[in-house]
C-alpha cells in the first residue's frame, strides 16, 4: 500500500484532482477501491482523496480511518446516513480543492494510470469533462459505444457520450461550481441530471479509450443499489429532472424538445441526436441541479 513518507498533512498547493468516494457498508471492496486511488501514477502530491462514510454499520468507517492513517492525501469524513450516494458526493464537493473532480464508487477501482491520462487529455484540449474507458468485472454492464477510439475533443451530441450518464468521470471543478451543480436527493438515478447538465454546458468532452481506466463491478454480497433499490419513484424523478435539464439547455429542432429529451433514454437516443442544436456547446447556459437533500449508495 502506498505511504506518504515525511508528510503529516495534505500539500498546501491545490491538487490537480479531488477523488470523491461515497461509501456505505462497502466492505470488502472498499479497500481495493481506495488503494487504487492512492496508487495513481500521477502521484499523491497531485491528488486528494475524499472518502465520505455515510453512516455505515459494517467495518467501512474503521477501514477508512485505518487507510487514512497511512496517507494524509486521504481525507475521511463521517456523517449520518443520507439514504443515497448523492449526499456523500455533495459533502465531498463542498470541501474539494482540486482543479478536477473524479467520482469513484466504493465498489469499483481505477487503473493505475487512469487519472494521469484523463487529466492530460483534458489539459491538452481544454475540455471540461473527460471519460475514461470502463471495464466490466464479473459481468456488470458498462457503456462501450463511446470507447471505440480516443476522442481528444468532442461534444455530447457529436459522440456517444450521451449514452453514459453515470457520474464516474473527470469533471473540471470550475464548471461544477459555475453551474452550482450538486446531486439531488434520489436513491438511484441521482447522477444522471448532474451529468446531463455538465455535458450540455461543457466546453468540450474528451474520451480516453486506449486504456482501461475504470473497473466496474458488482458487490460480493449483491447489494449494489441498482439491484436493491425498491420502487420507481426516484428513477422517475431523476428522469424528469433530466428532461428539465435538456429543456433548459437544448434548442429543439425539427423533432421538438420531447425528441431531444428522449436521447437520454439509453439506446433509443441515437435517432434523435441530429434533431438537437447544441446551444450548450456554443454558449453555456446556467443550470443547477442543487437540492437541499442527499441521496445513496454508489450504483
JSON list of N, CA and C in Angstrom, two decimals, residues 121-151:
[
{"chain": "A", "resi": 121, "resn": "UNK", "atom": "N", "xyz": [-5.38, 14.61, -21.09]},
{"chain": "A", "resi": 121, "resn": "UNK", "atom": "CA", "xyz": [-6.19, 14.85, -22.27]},
{"chain": "A", "resi": 121, "resn": "UNK", "atom": "C", "xyz": [-7.07, 16.09, -22.08]},
{"chain": "A", "resi": 122, "resn": "UNK", "atom": "N", "xyz": [-7.63, 16.26, -20.89]},
{"chain": "A", "resi": 122, "resn": "UNK", "atom": "CA", "xyz": [-8.44, 17.45, -20.64]},
{"chain": "A", "resi": 122, "resn": "UNK", "atom": "C", "xyz": [-7.59, 18.71, -20.67]},
{"chain": "A", "resi": 123, "resn": "UNK", "atom": "N", "xyz": [-6.40, 18.65, -20.10]},
{"chain": "A", "resi": 123, "resn": "UNK", "atom": "CA", "xyz": [-5.49, 19.81, -20.12]},
{"chain": "A", "resi": 123, "resn": "UNK", "atom": "C", "xyz": [-5.10, 20.18, -21.54]},
{"chain": "A", "resi": 124, "resn": "UNK", "atom": "N", "xyz": [-4.71, 19.19, -22.31]},
{"chain": "A", "resi": 124, "resn": "UNK", "atom": "CA", "xyz": [-4.20, 19.45, -23.66]},
{"chain": "A", "resi": 124, "resn": "UNK", "atom": "C", "xyz": [-5.27, 19.99, -24.59]},
{"chain": "A", "resi": 125, "resn": "UNK", "atom": "N", "xyz": [-6.53, 19.65, -24.33]},
{"chain": "A", "resi": 125, "resn": "UNK", "atom": "CA", "xyz": [-7.60, 20.02, -25.25]},
{"chain": "A", "resi": 125, "resn": "UNK", "atom": "C", "xyz": [-8.58, 21.02, -24.66]},
{"chain": "A", "resi": 126, "resn": "UNK", "atom": "N", "xyz": [-8.34, 21.46, -23.44]},
{"chain": "A", "resi": 126, "resn": "UNK", "atom": "CA", "xyz": [-9.18, 22.46, -22.83]},
{"chain": "A", "resi": 126, "resn": "UNK", "atom": "C", "xyz": [-10.61, 22.02, -22.61]},
{"chain": "A", "resi": 127, "resn": "UNK", "atom": "N", "xyz": [-10.83, 20.73, -22.38]},
{"chain": "A", "resi": 127, "resn": "UNK", "atom": "CA", "xyz": [-12.18, 20.22, -22.23]},
{"chain": "A", "resi": 127, "resn": "UNK", "atom": "C", "xyz": [-12.59, 20.19, -20.75]},
{"chain": "A", "resi": 128, "resn": "UNK", "atom": "N", "xyz": [-13.89, 20.22, -20.52]},
{"chain": "A", "resi": 128, "resn": "UNK", "atom": "CA", "xyz": [-14.43, 20.29, -19.16]},
{"chain": "A", "resi": 128, "resn": "UNK", "atom": "C", "xyz": [-14.81, 18.93, -18.58]},
{"chain": "A", "resi": 129, "resn": "UNK", "atom": "N", "xyz": [-14.99, 17.93, -19.44]},
{"chain": "A", "resi": 129, "resn": "UNK", "atom": "CA", "xyz": [-15.36, 16.59, -18.98]},
{"chain": "A", "resi": 129, "resn": "UNK", "atom": "C", "xyz": [-14.48, 15.58, -19.71]},
{"chain": "A", "resi": 130, "resn": "UNK", "atom": "N", "xyz": [-13.97, 14.59, -18.99]},
{"chain": "A", "resi": 130, "resn": "UNK", "atom": "CA", "xyz": [-13.19, 13.53, -19.61]},
{"chain": "A", "resi": 130, "resn": "UNK", "atom": "C", "xyz": [-13.73, 12.18, -19.17]},
{"chain": "A", "resi": 131, "resn": "UNK", "atom": "N", "xyz": [-13.97, 11.29, -20.14]},
{"chain": "A", "resi": 131, "resn": "UNK", "atom": "CA", "xyz": [-14.45, 9.95, -19.88]},
{"chain": "A", "resi": 131, "resn": "UNK", "atom": "C", "xyz": [-13.28, 8.98, -20.03]},
{"chain": "A", "resi": 132, "resn": "UNK", "atom": "N", "xyz": [-13.13, 8.08, -19.08]},
{"chain": "A", "resi": 132, "resn": "UNK", "atom": "CA", "xyz": [-12.12, 7.04, -19.16]},
{"chain": "A", "resi": 132, "resn": "UNK", "atom": "C", "xyz": [-12.78, 5.71, -19.46]},
{"chain": "A", "resi": 133, "resn": "UNK", "atom": "N", "xyz": [-12.14, 4.91, -20.28]},
{"chain": "A", "resi": 133, "resn": "UNK", "atom": "CA", "xyz": [-12.71, 3.62, -20.67]},
{"chain": "A", "resi": 133, "resn": "UNK", "atom": "C", "xyz": [-13.11, 2.79, -19.46]},
{"chain": "A", "resi": 134, "resn": "UNK", "atom": "N", "xyz": [-14.33, 2.28, -19.51]},
{"chain": "A", "resi": 134, "resn": "UNK", "atom": "CA", "xyz": [-14.86, 1.46, -18.43]},
{"chain": "A", "resi": 134, "resn": "UNK", "atom": "C", "xyz": [-14.76, -0.02, -18.79]},
{"chain": "A", "resi": 135, "resn": "UNK", "atom": "N", "xyz": [-14.47, -0.82, -17.79]},
{"chain": "A", "resi": 135, "resn": "UNK", "atom": "CA", "xyz": [-14.30, -2.26, -17.98]},
{"chain": "A", "resi": 135, "resn": "UNK", "atom": "C", "xyz": [-15.23, -2.99, -17.01]},
{"chain": "A", "resi": 136, "resn": "UNK", "atom": "N", "xyz": [-15.89, -4.02, -17.50]},
{"chain": "A", "resi": 136, "resn": "UNK", "atom": "CA", "xyz": [-16.78, -4.81, -16.66]},
{"chain": "A", "resi": 136, "resn": "UNK", "atom": "C", "xyz": [-15.99, -5.86, -15.88]},
{"chain": "A", "resi": 137, "resn": "UNK", "atom": "N", "xyz": [-16.30, -5.96, -14.61]},
{"chain": "A", "resi": 137, "resn": "UNK", "atom": "CA", "xyz": [-15.74, -7.02, -13.76]},
{"chain": "A", "resi": 137, "resn": "UNK", "atom": "C", "xyz": [-16.91, -7.87, -13.27]},
{"chain": "A", "resi": 138, "resn": "UNK", "atom": "N", "xyz": [-16.91, -9.14, -13.63]},
{"chain": "A", "resi": 138, "resn": "UNK", "atom": "CA", "xyz": [-17.97, -10.03, -13.18]},
{"chain": "A", "resi": 138, "resn": "UNK", "atom": "C", "xyz": [-19.27, -9.88, -13.93]},
{"chain": "A", "resi": 139, "resn": "UNK", "atom": "N", "xyz": [-19.22, -9.28, -15.11]},
{"chain": "A", "resi": 139, "resn": "UNK", "atom": "CA", "xyz": [-20.41, -9.21, -15.95]},
{"chain": "A", "resi": 139, "resn": "UNK", "atom": "C", "xyz": [-21.27, -7.99, -15.78]},
{"chain": "A", "resi": 140, "resn": "UNK", "atom": "N", "xyz": [-20.87, -7.04, -14.95]},
{"chain": "A", "resi": 140, "resn": "UNK", "atom": "CA", "xyz": [-21.68, -5.83, -14.78]},
{"chain": "A", "resi": 140, "resn": "UNK", "atom": "C", "xyz": [-21.67, -5.01, -16.07]},
{"chain": "A", "resi": 141, "resn": "UNK", "atom": "N", "xyz": [-22.83, -4.53, -16.47]},
{"chain": "A", "resi": 141, "resn": "UNK", "atom": "CA", "xyz": [-22.95, -3.80, -17.74]},
{"chain": "A", "resi": 141, "resn": "UNK", "atom": "C", "xyz": [-22.21, -2.47, -17.67]},
{"chain": "A", "resi": 142, "resn": "UNK", "atom": "N", "xyz": [-21.47, -2.17, -18.73]},
{"chain": "A", "resi": 142, "resn": "UNK", "atom": "CA", "xyz": [-20.79, -0.88, -18.86]},
{"chain": "A", "resi": 142, "resn": "UNK", "atom": "C", "xyz": [-21.00, -0.36, -20.28]},
{"chain": "A", "resi": 143, "resn": "UNK", "atom": "N", "xyz": [-20.94, 0.96, -20.47]},
{"chain": "A", "resi": 143, "resn": "UNK", "atom": "CA", "xyz": [-21.06, 1.51, -21.82]},
{"chain": "A", "resi": 143, "resn": "UNK", "atom": "C", "xyz": [-19.84, 1.15, -22.66]},
{"chain": "A", "resi": 144, "resn": "UNK", "atom": "N", "xyz": [-20.07, 0.91, -23.94]},
{"chain": "A", "resi": 144, "resn": "UNK", "atom": "CA", "xyz": [-18.96, 0.55, -24.84]},
{"chain": "A", "resi": 144, "resn": "UNK", "atom": "C", "xyz": [-18.89, 1.42, -26.08]},
{"chain": "A", "resi": 145, "resn": "UNK", "atom": "N", "xyz": [-20.02, 1.92, -26.57]},
{"chain": "A", "resi": 145, "resn": "UNK", "atom": "CA", "xyz": [-20.03, 2.63, -27.85]},
{"chain": "A", "resi": 145, "resn": "UNK", "atom": "C", "xyz": [-19.11, 3.84, -27.86]},
{"chain": "A", "resi": 146, "resn": "UNK", "atom": "N", "xyz": [-19.05, 4.57, -26.76]},
{"chain": "A", "resi": 146, "resn": "UNK", "atom": "CA", "xyz": [-18.27, 5.80, -26.72]},
{"chain": "A", "resi": 146, "resn": "UNK", "atom": "C", "xyz": [-16.78, 5.52, -26.66]},
{"chain": "A", "resi": 147, "resn": "UNK", "atom": "N", "xyz": [-16.39, 4.29, -26.31]},
{"chain": "A", "resi": 147, "resn": "UNK", "atom": "CA", "xyz": [-14.98, 3.98, -26.10]},
{"chain": "A", "resi": 147, "resn": "UNK", "atom": "C", "xyz": [-14.35, 3.21, -27.26]},
{"chain": "A", "resi": 148, "resn": "UNK", "atom": "N", "xyz": [-14.83, 3.41, -28.46]},
{"chain": "A", "resi": 148, "resn": "UNK", "atom": "CA", "xyz": [-14.28, 2.72, -29.62]},
{"chain": "A", "resi": 148, "resn": "UNK", "atom": "C", "xyz": [-12.91, 3.27, -30.02]},
{"chain": "A", "resi": 149, "resn": "UNK", "atom": "N", "xyz": [-12.69, 4.55, -29.76]},
{"chain": "A", "resi": 149, "resn": "UNK", "atom": "CA", "xyz": [-11.39, 5.17, -30.09]},
{"chain": "A", "resi": 149, "resn": "UNK", "atom": "C", "xyz": [-11.25, 6.44, -29.26]},
{"chain": "A", "resi": 150, "resn": "UNK", "atom": "N", "xyz": [-10.01, 6.90, -29.13]},
{"chain": "A", "resi": 150, "resn": "UNK", "atom": "CA", "xyz": [-9.77, 8.14, -28.40]},
{"chain": "A", "resi": 150, "resn": "UNK", "atom": "C", "xyz": [-10.45, 9.31, -29.10]},
{"chain": "A", "resi": 151, "resn": "UNK", "atom": "N", "xyz": [-10.98, 10.23, -28.32]},
{"chain": "A", "resi": 151, "resn": "UNK", "atom": "CA", "xyz": [-11.58, 11.45, -28.85]},
{"chain": "A", "resi": 151, "resn": "UNK", "atom": "C", "xyz": [-11.05, 12.61, -28.01]}
]
